[in-house]
Amino acid sequence: MAELIYYCGTMDSGKSTLALQTAHNHQSRGRTGLIFTNKDRAGSGVISSRLGLSSPAIEVNPDLDIHKMVVDKLSMGERVDYIICDEAQFYESVQIDQLARVVDGLGIDVFAFGILADFRTKLFPGSARLVELADRVNTLQVEALCWCGSRATHNARTVGGVMVVEGEQVVVGDVAPDAEIAYEVLCRRQHMLQVTARASRAAHTSSLPLPFKEQS
Ligand SMILES: Nc1ncnc2c1ncn2[C@@H]1O[C@H](COP(=O)(O)OP(=O)(O)O)[C@@H](O)[C@H]1O
Ligand SMILES: Cc1cn([C@H]2C[C@H](O)[C@@H](COP(=O)(O)O)O2)c(=O)[nH]c1=O
């Protein structure tokens, strides 16, 4: 039976790499599939991993009917053995429903990859619908790490190096610390305390003298 599988993890946990590896494994066995993405850092119509791999992909604009696109391709005699969806958190909820119909109605496996929650710890609409509909939700095995050494489970956004908890849900960006708007993966504890790597370093190199009492 075909399945809808959601692989999720923080930013920089290897999701796009796994998406491209999955595509490679199917292609190397002579299978033909479709690769979708949305707002990849490298631009429109491409899926890219930080390890340097990339592949052309179909850009999922908000009005794209994915189910109809697959049906049209099948009607024209094209083969679609599997579907890969990267940056699935950005898909519309209705597009996740379309993916479920591709699985159930057309018998095609769908492998979706994305982050669950935004920098405010709120679920993205696409991820919420995937959690509701997926046959399986898998967490990436390679653990991204917080600066404190714990497993990173949350994504923080920084503006000018300072963590923020308000703003637009979607701002395409990277985990590059020097960018004006950037992201950093943190464990829940540090995320809730709003302590990024930079804030932690600043606290440890404070020029303020330690409080001490004069001996009488
Ligand atoms: N120079 C490097 N050497 C080895 N691994 C790296 C290097 N740079 C990044 N990575 C790994 O690449 C992964 C990020 O890959 P990517 O697929 O782009 O992540 P995601 O799609 O989840 O944001 C991380 O697991 C990171 O550890
Ligand atoms: C947390 C968070 C992330 N984003 C953006 C930033 C990146 O462009 C993507 C995630 O890409 P990755 O391949 O997982 O690194 O999502 C955002 O728009 N809003 C957020 O809150």
Coordinates of N, CA and C and ligand atoms in Angstrom, one line a residue, residues 11-12 15-16 41 50 87 89-90 115 117-119 124 155 157 169-173 183, ligand 2:
M11 N 15.7 23.0 11.2 CA 16.6 23.5 10.1 C 17.9 22.8 10.3
D12 N 18.6 22.6 9.2 CA 20.0 22.1 9.2 C 20.1 20.7 9.8
K15 N 17.3 17.3 6.1 CA 16.1 16.9 5.4 C 16.2 17.0 3.9
S16 N 16.8 18.1 3.4 CA 16.9 18.2 1.9 C 17.9 17.1 1.4
R41 N 16.1 28.0 -0.4 CA 17.1 29.1 -0.2 C 17.8 29.4 -1.5
R50 N 22.7 21.6 2.1 CA 24.0 22.3 2.5 C 25.2 21.5 2.2
E87 N 10.5 21.2 1.8 CA 10.0 22.4 2.3 C 8.5 22.4 2.4
Q89 N 6.5 22.4 4.8 CA 5.9 23.2 5.8 C 5.2 24.4 5.1
F90 N 5.7 24.8 3.9 CA 5.2 26.0 3.3 C 4.0 25.7 2.4
I115 N 10.1 21.4 8.2 CA 10.2 21.7 9.7 C 8.8 21.8 10.2
A117 N 7.7 23.4 13.2 CA 7.3 24.7 13.8 C 8.2 25.8 13.4
D118 N 7.6 27.0 13.5 CA 8.3 28.2 13.2 C 9.1 28.8 14.4
F119 N 9.7 30.0 14.2 CA 10.5 30.5 15.2 C 9.8 30.9 16.5
F124 N 3.6 25.2 11.4 CA 3.3 25.7 10.1 C 2.0 25.0 9.6
N155 N 13.6 26.0 16.3 CA 14.2 27.0 15.4 C 14.1 28.4 16.0
R157 N 14.8 32.6 15.4 CA 15.1 33.6 14.4 C 15.8 34.7 15.1
Q169 N 5.6 34.9 9.8 CA 5.9 33.5 9.9 C 7.0 33.0 8.9
V170 N 6.8 33.5 7.7 CA 7.7 33.0 6.6 C 8.7 34.1 6.2
V171 N 10.0 33.8 6.5 CA 11.1 34.6 6.0 C 12.2 33.6 5.6
V172 N 12.4 33.5 4.3 CA 13.4 32.5 3.8 C 14.8 32.9 4.3
G173 N 15.6 32.0 4.8 CA 16.9 32.3 5.4 C 17.7 31.1 5.7
Y183 N 18.8 32.2 11.3 CA 18.1 31.2 12.2 C 19.2 30.4 13.0
Ligands
LIG2 C1 12.1 28.6 11.6 C2 11.6 29.3 10.3 C3 12.2 29.0 9.1 N1 11.8 29.6 8.0 C4 12.4 29.3 6.7 C5 13.9 29.5 6.7 C6 14.3 28.5 5.6 O1 14.2 29.2 4.4 C7 13.3 27.4 5.7 C8 13.8 26.2 6.3 O2 14.7 25.6 5.5 P1 15.6 24.3 5.9 O3 15.9 23.6 4.6 O4 14.9 23.5 6.9 O5 16.9 24.9 6.5 O6 12.2 28.0 6.4 C9 10.7 30.5 8.1 O7 10.3 31.0 7.0 N2 10.1 30.8 9.2 C10 10.5 30.2 10.4 O8 9.9 30.5 11.4

